[in-house]
Coordinates of C-alpha atoms and ligand atoms in Angstrom, one line a residue:
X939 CA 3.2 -24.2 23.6
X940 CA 1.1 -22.5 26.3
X941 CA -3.0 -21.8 25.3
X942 CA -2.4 -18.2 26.0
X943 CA 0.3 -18.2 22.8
X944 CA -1.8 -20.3 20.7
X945 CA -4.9 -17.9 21.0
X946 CA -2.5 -15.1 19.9
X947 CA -1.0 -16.9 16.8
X948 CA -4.7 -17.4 15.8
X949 CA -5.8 -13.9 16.4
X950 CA -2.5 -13.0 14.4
X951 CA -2.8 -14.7 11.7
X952 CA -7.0 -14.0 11.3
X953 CA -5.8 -10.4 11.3
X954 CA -2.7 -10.8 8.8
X955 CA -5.5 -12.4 6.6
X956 CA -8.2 -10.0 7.0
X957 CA -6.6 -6.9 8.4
X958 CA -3.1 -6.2 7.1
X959 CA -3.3 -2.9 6.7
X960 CA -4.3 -1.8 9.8
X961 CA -1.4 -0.5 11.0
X962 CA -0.8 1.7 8.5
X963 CA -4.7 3.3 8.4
X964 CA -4.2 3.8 11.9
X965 CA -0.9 5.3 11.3
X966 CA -2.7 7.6 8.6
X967 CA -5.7 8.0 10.9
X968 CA -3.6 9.8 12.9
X969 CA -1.9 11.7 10.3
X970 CA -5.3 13.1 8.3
X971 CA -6.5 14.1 11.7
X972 CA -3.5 16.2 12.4
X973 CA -3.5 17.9 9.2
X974 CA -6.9 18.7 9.2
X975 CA -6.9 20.1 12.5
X976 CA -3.7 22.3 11.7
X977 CA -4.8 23.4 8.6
X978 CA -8.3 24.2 9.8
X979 CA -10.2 22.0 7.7
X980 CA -11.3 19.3 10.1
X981 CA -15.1 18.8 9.2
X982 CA -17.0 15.4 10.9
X983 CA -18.0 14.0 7.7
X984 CA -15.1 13.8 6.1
X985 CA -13.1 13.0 9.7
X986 CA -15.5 10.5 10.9
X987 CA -13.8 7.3 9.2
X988 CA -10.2 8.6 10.7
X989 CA -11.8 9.3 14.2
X990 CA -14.1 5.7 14.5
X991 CA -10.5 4.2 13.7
X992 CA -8.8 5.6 16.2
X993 CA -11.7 4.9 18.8
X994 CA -11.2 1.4 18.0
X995 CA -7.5 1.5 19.0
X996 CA -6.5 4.6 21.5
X997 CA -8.9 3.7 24.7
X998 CA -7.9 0.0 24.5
X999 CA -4.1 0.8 24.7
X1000 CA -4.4 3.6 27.1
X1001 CA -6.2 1.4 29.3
X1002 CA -5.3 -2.0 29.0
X1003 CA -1.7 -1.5 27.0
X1004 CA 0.0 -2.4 23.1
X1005 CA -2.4 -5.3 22.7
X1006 CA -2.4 -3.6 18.9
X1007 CA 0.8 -4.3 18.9
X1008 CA 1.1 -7.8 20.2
X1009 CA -1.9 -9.2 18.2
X1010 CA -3.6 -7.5 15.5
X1011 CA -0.4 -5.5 13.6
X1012 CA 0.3 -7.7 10.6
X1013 CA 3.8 -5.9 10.3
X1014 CA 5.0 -6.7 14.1
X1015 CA 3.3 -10.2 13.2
X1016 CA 5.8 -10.5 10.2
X1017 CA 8.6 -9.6 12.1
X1018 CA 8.1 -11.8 14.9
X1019 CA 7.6 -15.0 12.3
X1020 CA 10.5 -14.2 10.2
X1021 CA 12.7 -13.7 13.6
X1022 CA 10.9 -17.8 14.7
X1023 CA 12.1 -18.8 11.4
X1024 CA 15.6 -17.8 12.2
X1025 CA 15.5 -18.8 15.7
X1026 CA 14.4 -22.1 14.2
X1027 CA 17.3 -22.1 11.6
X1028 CA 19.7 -21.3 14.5
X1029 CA 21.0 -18.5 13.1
X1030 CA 22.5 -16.7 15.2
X1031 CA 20.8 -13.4 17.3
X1032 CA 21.9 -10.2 18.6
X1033 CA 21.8 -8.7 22.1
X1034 CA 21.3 -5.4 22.5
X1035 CA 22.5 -4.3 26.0
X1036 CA 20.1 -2.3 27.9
X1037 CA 21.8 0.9 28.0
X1038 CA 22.3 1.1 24.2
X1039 CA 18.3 -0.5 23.5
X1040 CA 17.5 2.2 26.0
X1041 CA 18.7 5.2 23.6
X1042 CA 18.0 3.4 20.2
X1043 CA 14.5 2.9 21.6
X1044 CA 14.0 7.0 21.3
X1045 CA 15.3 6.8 17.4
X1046 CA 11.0 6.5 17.1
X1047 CA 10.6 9.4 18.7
X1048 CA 12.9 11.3 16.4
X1049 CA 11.2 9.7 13.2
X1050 CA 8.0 10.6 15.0
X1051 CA 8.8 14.8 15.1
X1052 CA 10.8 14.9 11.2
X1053 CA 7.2 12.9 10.4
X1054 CA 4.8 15.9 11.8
X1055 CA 7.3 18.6 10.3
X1056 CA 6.9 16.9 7.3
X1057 CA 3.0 16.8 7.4
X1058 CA 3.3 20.5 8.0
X1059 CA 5.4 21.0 5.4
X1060 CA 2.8 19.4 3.1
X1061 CA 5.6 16.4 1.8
X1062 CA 4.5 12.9 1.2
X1063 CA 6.8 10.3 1.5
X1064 CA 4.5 7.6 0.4
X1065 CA 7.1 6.3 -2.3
X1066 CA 9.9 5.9 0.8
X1067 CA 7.2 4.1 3.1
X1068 CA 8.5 0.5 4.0
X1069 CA 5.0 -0.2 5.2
X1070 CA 3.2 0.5 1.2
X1071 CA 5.6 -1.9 -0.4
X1072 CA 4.3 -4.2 2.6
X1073 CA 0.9 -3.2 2.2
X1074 CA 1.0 -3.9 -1.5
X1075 CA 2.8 -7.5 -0.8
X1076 CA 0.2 -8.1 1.5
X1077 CA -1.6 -9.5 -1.8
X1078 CA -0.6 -13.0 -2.7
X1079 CA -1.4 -11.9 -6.7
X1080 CA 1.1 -9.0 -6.1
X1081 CA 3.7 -11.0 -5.9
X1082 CA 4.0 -11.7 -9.8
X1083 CA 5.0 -8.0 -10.2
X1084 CA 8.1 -7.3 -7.8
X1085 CA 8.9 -3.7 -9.4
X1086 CA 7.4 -2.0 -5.8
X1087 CA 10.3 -3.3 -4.2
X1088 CA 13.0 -1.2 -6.4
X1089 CA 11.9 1.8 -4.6
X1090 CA 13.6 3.0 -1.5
X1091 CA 10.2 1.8 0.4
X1092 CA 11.0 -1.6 -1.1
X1093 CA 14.8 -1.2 0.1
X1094 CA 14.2 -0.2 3.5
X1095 CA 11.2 -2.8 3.7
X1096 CA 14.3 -5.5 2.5
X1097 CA 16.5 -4.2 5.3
X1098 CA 13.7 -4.7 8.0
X1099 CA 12.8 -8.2 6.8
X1100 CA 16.9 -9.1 7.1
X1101 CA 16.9 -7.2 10.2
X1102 CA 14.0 -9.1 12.1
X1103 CA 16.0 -12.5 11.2
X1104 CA 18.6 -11.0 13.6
X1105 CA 16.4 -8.9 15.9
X1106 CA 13.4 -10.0 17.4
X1107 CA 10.9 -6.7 16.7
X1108 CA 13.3 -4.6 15.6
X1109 CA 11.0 -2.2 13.6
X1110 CA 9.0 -2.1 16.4
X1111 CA 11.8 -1.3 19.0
X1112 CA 13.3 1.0 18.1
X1113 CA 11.6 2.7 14.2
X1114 CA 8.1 2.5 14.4
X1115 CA 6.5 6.0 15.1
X1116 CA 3.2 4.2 15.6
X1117 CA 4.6 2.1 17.9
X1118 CA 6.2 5.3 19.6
X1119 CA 2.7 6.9 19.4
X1120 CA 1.3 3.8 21.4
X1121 CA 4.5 3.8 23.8
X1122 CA 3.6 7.0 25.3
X1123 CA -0.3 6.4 25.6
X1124 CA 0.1 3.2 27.1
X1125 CA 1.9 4.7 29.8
X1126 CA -1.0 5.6 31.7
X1127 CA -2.5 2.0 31.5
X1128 CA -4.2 0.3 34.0
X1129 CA -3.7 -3.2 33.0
X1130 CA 0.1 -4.3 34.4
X1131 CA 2.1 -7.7 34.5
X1132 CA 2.9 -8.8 37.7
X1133 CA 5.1 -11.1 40.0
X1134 CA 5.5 -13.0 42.9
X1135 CA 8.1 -12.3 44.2
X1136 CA 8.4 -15.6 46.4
X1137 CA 8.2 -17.5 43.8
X1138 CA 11.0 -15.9 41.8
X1139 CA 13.8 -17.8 41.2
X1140 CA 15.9 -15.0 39.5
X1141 CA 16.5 -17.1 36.4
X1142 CA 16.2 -14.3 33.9
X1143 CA 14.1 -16.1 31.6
X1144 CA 11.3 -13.7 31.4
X1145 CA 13.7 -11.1 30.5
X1146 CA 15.7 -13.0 28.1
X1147 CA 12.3 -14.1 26.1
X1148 CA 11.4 -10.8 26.0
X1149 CA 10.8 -9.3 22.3
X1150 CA 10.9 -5.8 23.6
X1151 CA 14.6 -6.1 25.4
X1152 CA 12.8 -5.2 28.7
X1153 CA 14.4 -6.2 31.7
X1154 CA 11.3 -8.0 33.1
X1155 CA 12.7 -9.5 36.1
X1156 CA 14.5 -6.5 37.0
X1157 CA 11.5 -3.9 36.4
X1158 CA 9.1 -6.9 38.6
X1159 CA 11.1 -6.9 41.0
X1160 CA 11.8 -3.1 41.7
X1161 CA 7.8 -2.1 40.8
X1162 CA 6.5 -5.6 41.3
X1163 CA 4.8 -4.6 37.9
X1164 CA 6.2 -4.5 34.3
X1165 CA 6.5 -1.1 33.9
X1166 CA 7.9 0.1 30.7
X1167 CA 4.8 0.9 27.9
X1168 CA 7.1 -0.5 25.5
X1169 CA 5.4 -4.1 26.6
X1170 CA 3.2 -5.1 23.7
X1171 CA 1.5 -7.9 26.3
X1172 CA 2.4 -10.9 24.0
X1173 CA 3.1 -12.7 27.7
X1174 CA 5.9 -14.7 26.5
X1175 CA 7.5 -13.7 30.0
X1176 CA 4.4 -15.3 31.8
X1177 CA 4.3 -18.4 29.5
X1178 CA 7.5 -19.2 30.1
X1179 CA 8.2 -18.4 34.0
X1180 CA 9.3 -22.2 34.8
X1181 CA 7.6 -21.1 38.5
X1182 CA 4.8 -19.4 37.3
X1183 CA 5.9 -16.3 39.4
X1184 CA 4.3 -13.7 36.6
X1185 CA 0.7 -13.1 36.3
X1186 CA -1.8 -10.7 35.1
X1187 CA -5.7 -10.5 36.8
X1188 CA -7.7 -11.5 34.7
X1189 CA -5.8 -14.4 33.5
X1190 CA -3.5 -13.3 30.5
X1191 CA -5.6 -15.6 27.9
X1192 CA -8.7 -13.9 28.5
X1193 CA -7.6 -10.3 28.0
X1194 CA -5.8 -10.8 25.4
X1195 CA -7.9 -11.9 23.4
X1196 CA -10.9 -10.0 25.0
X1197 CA -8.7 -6.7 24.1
X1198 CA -7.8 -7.8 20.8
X1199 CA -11.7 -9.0 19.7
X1200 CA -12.6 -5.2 21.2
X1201 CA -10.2 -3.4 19.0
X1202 CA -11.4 -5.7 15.7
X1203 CA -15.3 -5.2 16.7
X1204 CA -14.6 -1.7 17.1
X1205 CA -13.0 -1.4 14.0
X1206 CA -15.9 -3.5 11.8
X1207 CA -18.3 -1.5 13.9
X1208 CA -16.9 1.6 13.1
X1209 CA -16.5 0.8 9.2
X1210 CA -20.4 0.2 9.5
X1211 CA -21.3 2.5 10.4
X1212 CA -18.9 5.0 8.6
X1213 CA -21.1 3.6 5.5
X1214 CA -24.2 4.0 6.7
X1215 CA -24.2 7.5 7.5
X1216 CA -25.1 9.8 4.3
X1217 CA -22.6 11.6 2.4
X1218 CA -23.4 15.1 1.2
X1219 CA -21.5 13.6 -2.5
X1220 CA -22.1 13.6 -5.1
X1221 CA -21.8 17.2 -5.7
X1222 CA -24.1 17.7 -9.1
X1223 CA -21.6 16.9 -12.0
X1224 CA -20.7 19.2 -14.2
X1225 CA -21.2 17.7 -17.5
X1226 CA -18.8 19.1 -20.8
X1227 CA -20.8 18.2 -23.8
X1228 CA -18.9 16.6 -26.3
X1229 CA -15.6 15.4 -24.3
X1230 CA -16.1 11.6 -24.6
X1231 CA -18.5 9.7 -27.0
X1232 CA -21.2 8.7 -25.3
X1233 CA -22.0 4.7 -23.7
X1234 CA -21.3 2.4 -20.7
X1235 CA -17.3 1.6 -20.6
X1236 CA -15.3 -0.8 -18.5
X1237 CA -12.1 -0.4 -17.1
X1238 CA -9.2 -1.9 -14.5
X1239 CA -7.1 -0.2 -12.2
X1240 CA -4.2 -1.8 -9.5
X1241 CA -5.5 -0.1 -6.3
X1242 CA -3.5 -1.5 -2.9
X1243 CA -4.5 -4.7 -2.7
X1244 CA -5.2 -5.4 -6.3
X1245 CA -7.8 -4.8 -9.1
X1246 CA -10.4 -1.9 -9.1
X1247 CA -12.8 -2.6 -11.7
X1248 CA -15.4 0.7 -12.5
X1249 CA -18.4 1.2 -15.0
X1250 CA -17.9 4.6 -16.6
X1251 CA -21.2 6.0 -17.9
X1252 CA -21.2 8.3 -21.0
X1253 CA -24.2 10.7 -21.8
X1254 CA -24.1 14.0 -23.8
X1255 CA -20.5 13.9 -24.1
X1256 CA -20.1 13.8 -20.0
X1257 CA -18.9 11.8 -17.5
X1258 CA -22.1 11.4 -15.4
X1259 CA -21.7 8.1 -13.5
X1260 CA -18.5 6.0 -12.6
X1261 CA -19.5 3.0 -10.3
X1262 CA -17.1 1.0 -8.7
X1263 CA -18.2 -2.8 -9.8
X1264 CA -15.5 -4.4 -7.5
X1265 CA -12.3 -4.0 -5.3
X1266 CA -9.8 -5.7 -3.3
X1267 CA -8.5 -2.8 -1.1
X1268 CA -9.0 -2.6 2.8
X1269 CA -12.6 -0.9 2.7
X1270 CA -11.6 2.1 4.9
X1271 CA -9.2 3.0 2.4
X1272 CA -11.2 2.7 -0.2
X1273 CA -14.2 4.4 1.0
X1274 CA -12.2 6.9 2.0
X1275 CA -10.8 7.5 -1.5
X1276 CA -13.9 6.2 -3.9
X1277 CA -16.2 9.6 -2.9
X1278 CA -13.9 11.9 -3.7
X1279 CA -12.2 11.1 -6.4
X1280 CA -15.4 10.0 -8.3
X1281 CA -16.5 13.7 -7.6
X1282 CA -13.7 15.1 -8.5
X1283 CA -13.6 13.4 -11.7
X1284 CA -17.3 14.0 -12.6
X1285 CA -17.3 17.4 -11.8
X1286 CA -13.8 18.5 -13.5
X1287 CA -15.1 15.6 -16.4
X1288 CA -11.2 15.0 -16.2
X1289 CA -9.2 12.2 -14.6
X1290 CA -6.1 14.8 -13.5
X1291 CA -7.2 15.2 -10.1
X1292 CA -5.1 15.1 -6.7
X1293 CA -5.4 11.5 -4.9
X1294 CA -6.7 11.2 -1.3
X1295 CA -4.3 11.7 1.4
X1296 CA -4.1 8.6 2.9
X1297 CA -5.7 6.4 0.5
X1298 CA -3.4 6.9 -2.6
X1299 CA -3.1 3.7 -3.4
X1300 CA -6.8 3.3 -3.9
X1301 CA -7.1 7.0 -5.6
X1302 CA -4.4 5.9 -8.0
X1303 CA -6.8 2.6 -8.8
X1304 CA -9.6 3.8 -9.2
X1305 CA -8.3 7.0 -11.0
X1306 CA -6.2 4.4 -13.1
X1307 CA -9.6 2.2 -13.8
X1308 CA -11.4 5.2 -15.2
X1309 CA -8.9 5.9 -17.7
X1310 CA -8.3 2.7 -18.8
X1311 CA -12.0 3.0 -19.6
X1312 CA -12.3 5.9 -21.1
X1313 CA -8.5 5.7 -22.4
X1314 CA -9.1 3.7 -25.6
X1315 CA -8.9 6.5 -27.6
X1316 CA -11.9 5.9 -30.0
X1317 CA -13.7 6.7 -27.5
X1318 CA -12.2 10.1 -27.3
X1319 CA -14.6 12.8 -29.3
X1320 CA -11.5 14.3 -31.6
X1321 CA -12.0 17.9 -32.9
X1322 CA -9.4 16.6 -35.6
X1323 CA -10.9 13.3 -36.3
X1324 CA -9.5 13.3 -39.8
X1325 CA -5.8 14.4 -38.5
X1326 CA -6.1 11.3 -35.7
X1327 CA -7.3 8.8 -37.8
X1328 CA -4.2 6.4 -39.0
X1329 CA -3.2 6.5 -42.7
X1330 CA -5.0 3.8 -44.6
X1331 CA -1.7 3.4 -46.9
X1332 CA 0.3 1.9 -45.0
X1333 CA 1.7 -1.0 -46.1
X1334 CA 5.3 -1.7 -46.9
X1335 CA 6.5 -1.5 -49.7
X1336 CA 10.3 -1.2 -51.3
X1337 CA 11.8 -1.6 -47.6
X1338 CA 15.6 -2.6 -47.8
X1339 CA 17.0 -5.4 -45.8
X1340 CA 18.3 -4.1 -42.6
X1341 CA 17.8 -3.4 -38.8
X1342 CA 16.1 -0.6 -38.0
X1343 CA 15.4 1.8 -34.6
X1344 CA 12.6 3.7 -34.3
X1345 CA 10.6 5.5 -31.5
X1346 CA 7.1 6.0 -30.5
X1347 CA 4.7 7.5 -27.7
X1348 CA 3.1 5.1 -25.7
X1349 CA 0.7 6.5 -22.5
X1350 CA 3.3 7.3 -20.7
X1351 CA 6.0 8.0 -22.6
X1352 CA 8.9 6.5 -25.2
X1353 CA 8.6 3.0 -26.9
X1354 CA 11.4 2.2 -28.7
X1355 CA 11.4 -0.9 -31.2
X1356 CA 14.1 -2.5 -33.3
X1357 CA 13.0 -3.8 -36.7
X1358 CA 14.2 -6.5 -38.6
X1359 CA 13.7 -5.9 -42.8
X1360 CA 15.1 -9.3 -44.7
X1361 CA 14.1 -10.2 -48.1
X1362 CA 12.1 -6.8 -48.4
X1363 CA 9.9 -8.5 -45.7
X1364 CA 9.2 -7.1 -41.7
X1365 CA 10.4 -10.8 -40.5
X1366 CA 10.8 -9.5 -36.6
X1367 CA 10.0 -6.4 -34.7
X1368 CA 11.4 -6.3 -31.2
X1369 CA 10.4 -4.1 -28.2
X1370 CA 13.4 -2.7 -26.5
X1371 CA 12.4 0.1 -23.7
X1372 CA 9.0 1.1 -22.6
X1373 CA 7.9 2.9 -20.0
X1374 CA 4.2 1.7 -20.7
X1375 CA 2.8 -0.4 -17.5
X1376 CA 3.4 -3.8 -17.9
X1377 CA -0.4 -5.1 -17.4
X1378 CA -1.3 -2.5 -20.3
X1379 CA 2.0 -3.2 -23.1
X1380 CA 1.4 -7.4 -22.6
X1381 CA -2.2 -7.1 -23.3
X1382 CA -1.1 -5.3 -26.5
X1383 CA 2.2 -6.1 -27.4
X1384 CA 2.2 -10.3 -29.3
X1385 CA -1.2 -9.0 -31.1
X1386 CA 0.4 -5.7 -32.5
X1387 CA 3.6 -7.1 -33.8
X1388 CA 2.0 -10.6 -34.9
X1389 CA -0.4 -8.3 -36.9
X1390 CA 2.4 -5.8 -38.3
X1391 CA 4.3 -8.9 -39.3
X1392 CA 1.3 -10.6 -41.0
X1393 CA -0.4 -7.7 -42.9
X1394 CA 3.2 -6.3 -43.6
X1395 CA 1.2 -3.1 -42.7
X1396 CA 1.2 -0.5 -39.9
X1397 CA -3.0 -0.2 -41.1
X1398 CA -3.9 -2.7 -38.2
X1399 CA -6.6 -2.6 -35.2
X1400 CA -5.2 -1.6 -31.9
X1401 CA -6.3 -4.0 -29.3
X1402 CA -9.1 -2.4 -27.0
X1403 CA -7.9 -1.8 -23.2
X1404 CA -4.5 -1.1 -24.3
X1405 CA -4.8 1.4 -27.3
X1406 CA -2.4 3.6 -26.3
X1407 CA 0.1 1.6 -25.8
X1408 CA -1.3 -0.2 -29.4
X1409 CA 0.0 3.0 -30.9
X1410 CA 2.7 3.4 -29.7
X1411 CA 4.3 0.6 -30.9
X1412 CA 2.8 1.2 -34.5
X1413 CA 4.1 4.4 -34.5
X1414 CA 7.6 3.2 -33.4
X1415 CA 7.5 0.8 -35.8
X1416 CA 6.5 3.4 -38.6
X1417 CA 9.3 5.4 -37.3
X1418 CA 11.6 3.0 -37.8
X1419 CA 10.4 2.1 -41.5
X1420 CA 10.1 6.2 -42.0
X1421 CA 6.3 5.8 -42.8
X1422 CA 4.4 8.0 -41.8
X1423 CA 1.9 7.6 -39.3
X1424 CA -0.2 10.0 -37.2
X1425 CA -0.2 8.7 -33.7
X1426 CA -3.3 9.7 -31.9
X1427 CA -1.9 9.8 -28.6
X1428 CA 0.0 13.1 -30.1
X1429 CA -3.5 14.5 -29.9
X1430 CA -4.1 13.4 -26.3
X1431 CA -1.0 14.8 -24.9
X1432 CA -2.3 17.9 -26.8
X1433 CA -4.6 17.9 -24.6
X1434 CA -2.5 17.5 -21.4
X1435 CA -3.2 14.3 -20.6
X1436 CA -0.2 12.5 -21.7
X1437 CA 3.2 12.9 -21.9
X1438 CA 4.8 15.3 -25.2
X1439 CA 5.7 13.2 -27.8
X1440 CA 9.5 12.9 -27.7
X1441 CA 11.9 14.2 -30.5
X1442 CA 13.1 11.5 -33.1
Ligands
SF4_171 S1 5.3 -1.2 17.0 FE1 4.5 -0.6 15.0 S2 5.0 -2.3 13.6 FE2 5.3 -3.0 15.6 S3 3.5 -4.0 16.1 FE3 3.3 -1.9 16.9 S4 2.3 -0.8 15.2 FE4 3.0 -2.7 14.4
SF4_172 S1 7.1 -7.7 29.1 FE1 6.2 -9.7 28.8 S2 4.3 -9.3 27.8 FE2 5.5 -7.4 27.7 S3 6.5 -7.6 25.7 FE3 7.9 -8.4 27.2 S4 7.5 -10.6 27.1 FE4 5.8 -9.6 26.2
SF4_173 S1 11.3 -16.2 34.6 FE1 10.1 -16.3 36.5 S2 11.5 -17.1 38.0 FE2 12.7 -16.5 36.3 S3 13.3 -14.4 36.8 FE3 11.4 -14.3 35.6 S4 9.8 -14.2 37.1 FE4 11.6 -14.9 38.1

């Protein structure tokens, strides 16, 4: 394997490590910046983070080329390992003539114009995005949860992965609009691939190694240059030129990697200083006296790349600090998301607030995080405290033997449990639907039914960081055994914040 190829392996897998969602904040970099602009609400402060990322990227490809593309993009990167893999396994690949890879290379294009009438539209397709379910499996730890994938995101991200193992690149081909994006700025590029044509043997190597389809001894020979922009400058051609005929000036190791380092330093740099510059937020929270009860709360979120945790701070009955204590999401995202939506919370002392376009994923988190902290719903100030409070009669007594079905509100929505009377006795209570998220219904799940069963009571302690869904199995449970219960997530969705409770 030639140096030049090594170097790039490194530099791809250092950024599939540390920067695997690049692509997509570039792509989203682009997109905020377009909708700000068309809807007049581009402002430098809040622009700055998308701008310093697409500082890092544009100038490099327009002058140099897709260096982007051929070393830092995690999701090219993934293609072009899982297509090794099949090369490797011998399984069997498809050519794609160039007349046909000529027109299905403009499919991007097309994706590229429904995308911006889309973004003018105001319609997110975040849960269709192949590249979020990648994003998301980016994270080793996400892996033990594979309920992103049934999505159409997750389906077309499955058809990609199958794809590549028959296509070298073939997101990047002929799909990505990113790619497309970088196709037509890389035209003007400076930086070219060229041949000696005495040296030439006309073997057709170059073009058959080629992971872009392009005819690269035809176009070196006609332009003495490589001259599509579809060349991502991996310099597979060059490496493996059994006459060394291709070149580049300065060698091919050096600029690659030089280009590749400028587009990561720029990046880092531009993240730094992103944080250093002073925000105008916090806006001066509004504070609603008597909302929550006050103290210092903890809570967990799933943000991108994994766990958000925040510190919610309680005084007078307000929300008047959340801090985030630790996060695993890609810092522009999170940055970009964390201001706002800890504003937006503190000043509307409510957690209902629109996410950040193009950092939902970390919105969602940290949103997420600050309910679960505030969430358990004791810590909720009730102006029904009485009505809320669960009877403290509520142990069984003359149940008959049987199996009973009953339903209950959860957080988000119907719990349904089956319950098994024998000797006058709860001996088993199964869940059988929930729509409750799975991190928040095992935390509360074995202790609620362990201490149903062992009290023979529904007059049990919810478990704290999963109290809602604590309640809504008790209260499926008492539905079952017709007992009755007042379920104080009734009074939350009251409030709009939950779901209505659902007819039994
Ligand atoms: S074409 Fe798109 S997916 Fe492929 S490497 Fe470039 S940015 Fe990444
Ligand atoms: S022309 Fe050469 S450098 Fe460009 S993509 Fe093809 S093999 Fe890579
Ligand atoms: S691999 Fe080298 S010798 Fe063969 S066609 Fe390409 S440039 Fe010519």
């Amino acid at each position: 394997m030639k140096k030049t190829q090594i170097i790039r392996y490194i530099i791809q897998l250092i950024s599939f490590i540390l920067l695997p969602g690049l692509f997509i904040l570039t792509w989203n970099s682009i997109k905020v910046l377009f909708i700000a602009l068309i809807n007049n609400t581009f402002t430098l402060d809040t622009m700055l983070i998308p701008i310093l990322t697409l500082v890092a990227v544009i100038p490099i490809t327009m002058l140099w080329g897709r260096f982007f593309c051929g070393y830092l993009c995690a999701f090219g990167s993934m293609q072009e390992l899982l297509n090794y893999i099949a090369k490797k396994l011998k399984i069997k690949q498809i050519n794609i003539n160039y007349k046909l890879d000529k027109l299905l290379k403009y499919i991007k294009y097309i994706i590229i114009v429904l995308l911006i009438i889309l973004w003018i539209l105001n319609i997110t397709l975040d849960t269709i995005n192949p590249w979020n379910i990648f994003g998301i499996y980016s994270s080793y730890k996400a892996w033990l949860d594979l309920s992103a994938f049934i999505s159409i995101g997750g389906f077309i991200l499955l058809l990609i992965i199958i794809s590549s193992l028959f296509i070298e690149r073939v997101f990047c081909r002929y799909f990505c609009p990113l790619g497309g994006v970088f196709t037509i700025i890389s035209k003007l590029r400076l930086f070219n691939i060229k041949k000696d044509l005495n040296k030439c043997v006309n073997c057709n190597i170059c073009s058959k190694k080629c992971p872009m389809n392009i005819d690269v001894n035809k176009e070196t020979s006609e332009y003495n240059k490589v001259k599509s922009s579809e060349c991502i400058d991996c310099f597979k051609c060059i490496n493996t030129c059994p006459v060394n005929a291709l070149y580049t000036k300065p060698k091919e190791a050096i600029t690659g990697s030089v280009s590749a380092l400028a587009i990561a330093g720029l990046y880092y740099g531009g993240t730094l200083l992103a944080n250093n510059i002073p925000s105008d937020n916090p806006s001066t929270p509004i504070i609603i006296t008597g909302k929550y009860k006050d103290g210092t709360y903890y809570g967990t979120g799933t943000g991108y790349r994994g766990e958000i945790k925040v510190k919610v701070i309680v005084e007078k009955g307000g929300i008047t600090s959340i801090t985030i204590e630790s996060y695993k999401d890609d810092e522009q995202f999170f940055n970009k998301a964390k201001s706002t939506i800890i504003n937006n919370i503190i000043s509307t002392q409510s957690t209902d607030v629109a996410t950040v376009s193009g950092a939902t994923y970390s919105s969602k988190g940290i949103i997420s995080a600050v309910i679960n902290a505030l969430d358990l719903t004791d810590n909720i100030e009730s102006d029904n405290t009485e009505e809320e409070q669960p009877s403290t009669n509520n142990t069984f007594t003359n149940l008959e033997d049987g199996t009973y079905e009953g339903i209950g509100t959860g957080r988000n929505g119907d719990i349904v449990v089956s319950v098994v009377v024998k000797d006058k006795k709860v001996t088993s209570i199964t869940i059988e639907s929930s729509k409750e998220d799975t991190k928040y219904m095992n935390r509360a799940k074995d202790t609620i039914i362990n201490s149903i069963i062992a009290n023979q009571s529904i007059d049990i302690d919810t478990v704290s960081g999963a109290t809602m869904s604590s309640n809504g199995i008790i209260d499926a449970v008492a539905n079952a055994l017709n007992i009755p219960f007042a379920n104080p997530n009734d009074a939350l969705n009251n409030k709009g914040q939950h779901h209505n409770r659902p007819n039994k």
